[in-house]
Coordinates of C-alpha atoms in Angstrom, one line a residue:
M186 CA -18.7 -21.8 38.7
Q187 CA -15.9 -23.3 40.6
A188 CA -12.9 -24.6 38.6
T189 CA -12.2 -28.3 38.7
P190 CA -8.8 -29.5 40.1
L191 CA -7.8 -30.5 36.5
K192 CA -8.7 -27.0 35.3
R193 CA -6.7 -25.4 38.1
L194 CA -3.7 -27.7 37.3
A195 CA -3.9 -26.8 33.6
D196 CA -4.0 -23.0 34.5
L197 CA -1.0 -23.5 36.8
W198 CA 1.0 -25.3 34.1
L199 CA -0.1 -23.3 31.0
G200 CA -1.2 -20.0 32.5
T201 CA -4.5 -18.2 31.6
D202 CA -3.4 -16.1 28.6
P203 CA -4.6 -17.8 25.4
V204 CA -1.5 -16.9 23.4
Q205 CA 0.9 -18.1 26.1
R206 CA -1.1 -21.3 26.6
L207 CA -0.7 -22.1 22.9
R208 CA 3.1 -21.6 23.1
L209 CA 3.4 -23.6 26.3
R210 CA 1.3 -26.5 24.9
Q211 CA 3.7 -26.8 22.0
T212 CA 6.8 -26.6 24.3
S213 CA 5.2 -29.1 26.8
L214 CA 4.7 -31.5 23.9
A215 CA 8.3 -31.1 22.8
M216 CA 9.5 -31.6 26.3
A217 CA 7.4 -34.7 26.7
L218 CA 8.8 -36.1 23.4
M219 CA 12.3 -35.5 24.7
A220 CA 11.5 -37.2 28.0
L221 CA 10.1 -40.2 26.1
C222 CA 13.2 -40.4 23.8
A223 CA 15.5 -40.6 26.8
P224 CA 14.6 -44.2 27.9
V225 CA 14.6 -45.3 24.3
L226 CA 18.2 -44.1 23.9
H227 CA 19.1 -45.7 27.2
Y228 CA 17.7 -49.0 25.8
C229 CA 19.7 -48.6 22.6
V230 CA 22.9 -47.9 24.4
L231 CA 22.3 -50.9 26.8
I232 CA 21.7 -53.2 23.8
A233 CA 24.9 -52.0 22.1
H234 CA 27.3 -51.8 24.9
G235 CA 25.8 -53.7 27.8
E236 CA 26.2 -50.7 30.1
R237 CA 25.3 -47.0 30.2
G238 CA 28.2 -44.6 30.7
P239 CA 28.4 -41.0 31.9
W240 CA 27.9 -39.6 28.4
L241 CA 24.4 -41.0 28.2
W242 CA 23.5 -39.5 31.6
L243 CA 25.0 -36.2 30.4
W244 CA 22.9 -36.3 27.3
T245 CA 19.8 -37.0 29.3
A246 CA 20.4 -34.1 31.7
W247 CA 21.3 -31.8 28.8
S248 CA 18.4 -32.7 26.6
V249 CA 15.5 -32.9 29.1
G250 CA 16.9 -30.1 31.2
G251 CA 17.3 -27.9 28.2
M252 CA 13.7 -28.3 27.1
A253 CA 12.6 -27.6 30.7
L254 CA 14.6 -24.3 30.5
F255 CA 12.7 -23.4 27.4
Y256 CA 9.4 -24.1 29.1
G257 CA 10.5 -21.9 32.1
C258 CA 11.6 -19.1 29.8
I259 CA 8.2 -19.0 28.1
R260 CA 6.1 -19.6 31.2
S261 CA 7.8 -16.7 33.0
G262 CA 7.2 -14.4 30.1
H263 CA 10.9 -13.7 29.6
S264 CA 10.7 -15.0 26.0
C265 CA 8.3 -12.1 25.1
R266 CA 11.4 -9.9 24.8
F267 CA 12.4 -11.7 21.7
A268 CA 11.1 -11.4 18.1
D269 CA 9.7 -15.0 18.4
P270 CA 8.2 -15.4 21.9
S271 CA 7.6 -19.1 21.2
L272 CA 11.4 -19.6 20.5
T273 CA 10.5 -22.1 17.8
S274 CA 13.7 -21.9 15.8
V275 CA 15.9 -22.0 18.9
Q276 CA 14.0 -25.0 20.3
I277 CA 14.3 -26.9 17.0
A278 CA 18.0 -26.1 16.7
F279 CA 18.5 -27.4 20.3
A280 CA 16.5 -30.6 19.6
I281 CA 18.5 -31.2 16.4
S282 CA 21.8 -30.9 18.4
S283 CA 20.4 -33.3 21.0
A284 CA 19.4 -35.8 18.2
A285 CA 22.9 -35.6 16.7
F286 CA 24.5 -36.2 20.1
G287 CA 22.1 -39.2 20.6
Y288 CA 23.0 -40.5 17.2
A289 CA 26.6 -40.7 18.3
L290 CA 25.6 -42.7 21.4
A291 CA 23.0 -45.0 20.0
G292 CA 25.3 -47.5 18.2
P293 CA 23.6 -50.1 16.0
L294 CA 20.1 -48.7 16.7
R295 CA 21.1 -45.2 15.7
G296 CA 18.6 -45.3 12.7
A297 CA 15.8 -44.7 15.2
V298 CA 17.1 -41.1 15.4
F299 CA 16.0 -40.3 11.9
P300 CA 12.2 -40.4 12.4
V301 CA 12.7 -38.4 15.6
L302 CA 14.7 -35.8 13.5
T303 CA 11.8 -35.7 11.0
L304 CA 9.3 -35.2 13.8
I305 CA 11.5 -32.4 15.3
L306 CA 11.4 -30.5 11.9
M307 CA 7.7 -31.1 11.7
F308 CA 7.2 -29.1 14.8
G309 CA 8.2 -26.0 12.9
M310 CA 6.1 -26.7 9.8
F311 CA 3.2 -24.6 11.0
Q312 CA 5.2 -21.7 12.4
L313 CA 8.6 -21.3 10.6
R314 CA 9.1 -19.1 7.7
A315 CA 10.8 -20.5 4.6
R316 CA 14.2 -19.0 5.3
S317 CA 14.3 -20.5 8.8
A318 CA 13.2 -23.9 7.5
Y319 CA 16.0 -24.0 5.0
A320 CA 18.5 -22.8 7.5
L321 CA 17.5 -25.4 10.1
S322 CA 17.6 -28.2 7.5
F323 CA 21.1 -27.1 6.4
F324 CA 22.2 -26.9 10.0
A325 CA 20.9 -30.5 10.7
L326 CA 22.6 -31.8 7.5
V327 CA 25.9 -30.3 8.4
L328 CA 25.8 -31.3 12.1
F329 CA 24.8 -34.9 11.4
G330 CA 27.4 -35.1 8.6
A331 CA 30.0 -33.9 11.1
V332 CA 28.9 -36.5 13.7
M333 CA 28.8 -39.3 11.1
T334 CA 32.3 -38.5 9.9
T335 CA 33.6 -38.3 13.4
M336 CA 32.1 -41.6 14.5
A337 CA 33.2 -43.3 11.3
L338 CA 36.8 -42.2 11.9
R339 CA 36.8 -43.0 15.7
Q340 CA 34.6 -46.2 15.7
P341 CA 34.7 -47.7 12.2
D342 CA 33.5 -51.1 13.5
S343 CA 30.3 -49.7 15.0
Y344 CA 29.9 -46.9 12.5
P345 CA 31.1 -48.3 9.1
P346 CA 32.1 -45.4 6.8
L347 CA 30.0 -46.8 3.9
V348 CA 26.9 -47.1 6.1
E349 CA 27.4 -43.6 7.4
L350 CA 27.7 -42.4 3.9
G351 CA 24.4 -44.1 3.1
H352 CA 22.8 -42.5 6.1
F353 CA 24.2 -39.1 5.1
L354 CA 22.8 -39.4 1.6
M355 CA 19.4 -40.4 3.0
L356 CA 19.4 -37.2 5.1
A357 CA 20.6 -35.2 2.1
L358 CA 17.4 -36.2 0.3
M359 CA 15.0 -36.1 3.3
L360 CA 15.9 -32.8 4.9
P361 CA 15.6 -30.6 1.8
A362 CA 12.2 -32.3 1.2
V363 CA 11.0 -31.4 4.7
A364 CA 12.4 -27.9 4.2
V365 CA 10.5 -27.5 0.9
L366 CA 7.2 -28.7 2.6
T367 CA 7.7 -26.3 5.5
A368 CA 8.4 -23.4 3.0
R369 CA 5.2 -24.3 1.1
M370 CA 3.2 -24.3 4.4
S371 CA 4.7 -20.9 5.2
V372 CA 3.5 -19.5 1.9
I373 CA 0.0 -21.0 2.5
R374 CA 0.0 -19.5 6.0
Q375 CA 0.9 -16.0 4.6
R376 CA -1.8 -16.3 2.0
L377 CA -4.4 -17.3 4.6
S378 CA -3.2 -14.4 6.8
Q379 CA -3.5 -12.0 3.9
Q380 CA -7.0 -13.3 3.1
R381 CA -8.1 -12.9 6.7
Q382 CA -6.9 -9.3 6.7
D383 CA -8.6 -8.6 3.3
L384 CA -11.8 -10.2 4.7
A385 CA -11.6 -8.1 7.9
R386 CA -11.1 -4.9 5.8
A387 CA -14.0 -5.9 3.5
L388 CA -16.3 -6.6 6.5
A389 CA -15.3 -3.3 8.1
Q390 CA -16.1 -1.5 4.8
L391 CA -19.5 -3.3 4.6
E392 CA -20.3 -2.3 8.1
V393 CA -19.5 1.3 7.3
I394 CA -21.7 1.0 4.2
A395 CA -24.5 -0.6 6.1
T396 CA -24.4 1.9 9.0
R397 CA -23.1 5.2 7.6
D398 CA -24.4 7.7 5.0
E399 CA -21.8 7.8 2.2
L400 CA -22.2 11.5 1.6
T401 CA -22.1 13.0 5.1
G402 CA -20.4 10.2 7.0
L403 CA -23.3 10.4 9.6
P404 CA -25.2 7.3 10.8
N405 CA -27.8 6.3 8.3
R406 CA -31.5 5.6 8.9
R407 CA -30.9 1.9 9.6
Q408 CA -28.3 2.7 12.2
M409 CA -30.3 5.4 13.8
Q410 CA -33.3 3.2 14.1
A411 CA -31.2 0.6 15.9
L412 CA -29.8 3.3 18.3
M413 CA -33.3 4.5 19.1
D414 CA -34.5 1.0 19.7
Q415 CA -31.6 0.5 22.2
E416 CA -32.4 3.8 23.9
L417 CA -36.0 2.9 24.2
L418 CA -35.1 -0.5 25.8
R419 CA -32.7 1.3 28.1
S420 CA -35.3 3.8 29.2
Q421 CA -37.7 1.0 29.9
R422 CA -35.2 -0.8 32.2
H423 CA -34.0 2.4 33.9
P424 CA -36.6 5.1 33.4
H425 CA -35.1 8.4 32.1
D426 CA -35.8 11.2 29.7
F427 CA -34.7 11.2 26.1
C428 CA -35.7 13.3 23.1
I429 CA -35.9 13.0 19.4
A430 CA -35.7 15.9 16.9
L431 CA -36.3 16.1 13.2
V432 CA -34.2 18.7 11.4
D433 CA -35.0 19.8 7.9
L434 CA -32.8 22.1 5.7
D435 CA -34.9 25.0 4.6
H436 CA -35.5 25.5 0.8
F437 CA -33.0 22.8 0.0
K438 CA -34.8 22.0 -3.3
R439 CA -34.2 25.6 -4.4
I440 CA -30.4 25.1 -3.8
N441 CA -30.4 22.0 -5.9
D442 CA -32.4 23.6 -8.7
S443 CA -30.5 26.9 -8.8
Q444 CA -26.9 25.8 -7.9
G445 CA -26.9 22.1 -8.9
H446 CA -26.7 18.9 -7.0
A447 CA -23.0 19.2 -6.4
A448 CA -23.7 22.4 -4.4
G449 CA -26.5 20.6 -2.6
D450 CA -24.1 17.8 -1.6
T451 CA -21.6 20.4 -0.3
V452 CA -24.3 22.0 1.8
L453 CA -25.3 18.6 3.3
R454 CA -21.7 17.9 4.2
H455 CA -21.2 21.3 5.8
F456 CA -24.4 21.0 7.8
A457 CA -23.3 17.5 9.0
Q458 CA -20.0 19.0 10.3
A459 CA -21.7 22.0 11.9
G460 CA -24.4 19.9 13.4
Q461 CA -22.0 17.5 15.1
A462 CA -19.9 20.4 16.4
A463 CA -23.0 22.0 17.9
L464 CA -24.2 18.9 19.7
R465 CA -22.8 17.0 22.7
A466 CA -20.6 13.9 22.2
T467 CA -23.5 11.8 23.6
D468 CA -26.0 13.1 21.1
V469 CA -26.4 11.4 17.7
L470 CA -27.0 13.2 14.5
A471 CA -28.1 11.0 11.6
R472 CA -29.2 11.5 8.0
W473 CA -32.8 10.4 8.0
G474 CA -33.5 10.9 4.3
G475 CA -32.8 13.6 1.6
E476 CA -32.3 16.9 3.4
E477 CA -33.9 15.6 6.6
F478 CA -31.9 14.7 9.6
L479 CA -32.7 13.2 13.0
V480 CA -31.1 13.9 16.4
L481 CA -31.3 11.5 19.3
L482 CA -30.6 13.1 22.7
P483 CA -30.2 10.4 25.3
D484 CA -30.6 11.1 29.0
T485 CA -31.9 14.6 28.2
P486 CA -35.1 16.3 29.5
L487 CA -37.0 18.5 27.2
P488 CA -35.6 21.9 28.4
Q489 CA -32.0 20.8 27.9
A490 CA -32.9 19.3 24.5
Q491 CA -34.5 22.6 23.5
A492 CA -31.4 24.5 24.4
A493 CA -29.2 22.1 22.5
L494 CA -31.3 22.2 19.4
E495 CA -31.6 26.0 19.6
R496 CA -27.9 26.2 19.7
L497 CA -27.7 24.0 16.6
R498 CA -30.2 26.2 14.8
E499 CA -28.2 29.3 15.6
Q500 CA -24.9 27.9 14.5
V501 CA -26.3 26.7 11.2
A502 CA -27.9 30.1 10.6
A503 CA -24.4 31.6 11.0
L504 CA -22.9 29.2 8.6
S505 CA -21.7 30.3 5.2
V506 CA -21.1 27.6 2.7
R507 CA -18.7 28.3 -0.2
I508 CA -19.4 26.3 -3.4
A509 CA -17.2 25.4 -6.3
E510 CA -18.5 28.2 -8.5
G511 CA -17.2 30.7 -6.0
G512 CA -20.5 31.8 -4.5
E513 CA -21.7 31.5 -0.9
I514 CA -24.9 29.8 0.4
R515 CA -26.6 30.8 3.6
L516 CA -28.4 28.0 5.3
T517 CA -31.2 27.7 7.9
V518 CA -33.0 24.8 9.4
S519 CA -36.5 24.0 10.8
I520 CA -36.6 21.7 13.8
G521 CA -39.4 19.6 15.4
L522 CA -38.6 18.3 18.9
A523 CA -40.5 15.7 20.9
A524 CA -39.8 14.2 24.3
H525 CA -40.4 10.5 24.5
R526 CA -43.3 9.7 26.8
A527 CA -43.3 6.5 28.9
G528 CA -45.6 4.0 27.3
D529 CA -45.4 5.5 23.8
T530 CA -43.8 3.8 20.9
L531 CA -41.0 5.3 18.9
A532 CA -43.3 5.7 16.0
Q533 CA -45.6 7.9 18.2
T534 CA -42.6 10.0 19.4
L535 CA -41.4 10.4 15.8
A536 CA -44.9 11.4 14.6
R537 CA -45.0 14.2 17.2
A538 CA -41.5 15.4 16.2
D539 CA -42.7 15.3 12.5
R540 CA -45.8 17.3 13.4
W541 CA -43.7 19.9 15.2
L542 CA -41.4 20.1 12.2
Y543 CA -44.2 20.9 9.9
E544 CA -45.4 23.5 12.4
A545 CA -42.0 25.1 12.3
K546 CA -42.1 25.3 8.5
A547 CA -45.7 26.7 8.6
Q548 CA -44.5 29.4 11.1
G549 CA -42.0 30.7 8.6
R550 CA -39.0 28.2 8.9
N551 CA -35.7 28.8 10.7
R552 CA -37.2 28.0 14.0
L553 CA -37.7 25.3 16.6
Q554 CA -41.1 23.9 17.6
A555 CA -41.3 21.4 20.5
D556 CA -43.6 19.7 22.9
A557 CA -45.0 22.0 25.6
P558 CA -43.3 21.6 29.0
T559 CA -46.4 19.9 30.4
E560 CA -46.0 17.2 27.7
A561 CA -42.6 16.2 28.9
P562 CA -42.3 12.7 30.3
A563 CA -43.7 12.5 33.8
A564 CA -43.8 8.8 34.6
R565 CA -41.2 7.8 37.1
L566 CA -40.6 4.8 39.4
A567 CA -41.1 5.6 43.0

C-alpha cells in the first residue's frame, strides 16, 4: 500500500524508528511551544516599550534556534551517545534559561512567563527522575531569583523590588510543589516498570510450566501435540516426509519399586539428556507420559529416521546412571517408529508407532520396530 504524502512527510520529520519518533514528537512539541511564545513576548515588549530592541531578536534567535538544534541532534541520532538520548533534562534547563531571559524582557506583562515555566517543568513529569526534578526546580528558582534581583536593582520602576519579592515567593512555593509531583510520578513509573518486569517473568514461567516437563525439561505432551500439528500442516502445504517414534524405558517400574522414585527420577533426567544428545538439533524429544517419550523427526524419510533412533537406542544402552545410594543402573529402551503417510491423521500415525512399540516389547525389548520400507510415504506432487 502506497504511503500518503502526509505519512511520507511525517516519516521525513520524525523518522521510522518508533523510539526515535517518540523523542522527536516531544522535542517538536517543545519547539512549537517556543515558537508560539516568541510572538507573545514580542507583543509584551511592544506594549511595554513601544518598540522591539536587539535583545528581543537575540532572545528569539537563541530560544527558537536552540530548540531546533536539539531537534537536529536527536533526529541525526547523535543524542544516542548520551545516557538520556531524549536530552530531556538539558532541554528543560535550556527552556528555563530562555524563560528567565524572557522574564527580564517582558516588563509589565512578565507574569505570563510563570504558566510557561510551569508547562516547561511539566514536560519532564513523565520522564525525569526525582533527583533531576528537584535539581531543575532549584535551578529555576535560583536563576529567576537572580534575574528578579538584577532587574529590581537596574529598573526599579518597571520591576519594583516588593513586586519581585512577591513573584519570587510565589515561585518558591510553586516550583517545589511541581518537583514533588514529578518525583511522585517518577516513583509511580518505577513501580509500573517493576510490575511489568514481574509480569513478564511470571508469564515466561507460566509458558515454561505450560510447555515443559518439570522433571526432564523436555517439551511436554501439550507442546509436542502442537508441534506435531504444525508439522502436519507444513507437510500438507509442502509435501515431505516426517516420522514419529514412541520410546519406552524398559522395566522402569522395576527401577521405581526396587530403587525408589528418586532413582526413577534420576533415570528419567539422564535419559532426557542422552536422548537429546543422540538426536539432531531439528528433532524434538518430548515426555509423552510416565516413562514414555515421543520423538518427532521433521523432514526425515523412514531410513534416516531408523538410523537416528537406532543410534539413540545404542547410546542409551551404553548409559550408566549413578544413583544417590551409590549404585549404578543400566538402561535400555524399546522404540516404535512410524512414518506419516499422506492422507493419514496424526492419531493414525501415532497408533502405528504405538503398535510397533508393543511389538518391540514383545520381541524382547531393547530394540526398534518400524514400518516396513514399502509402508513409507509415497504420495508426492508431480
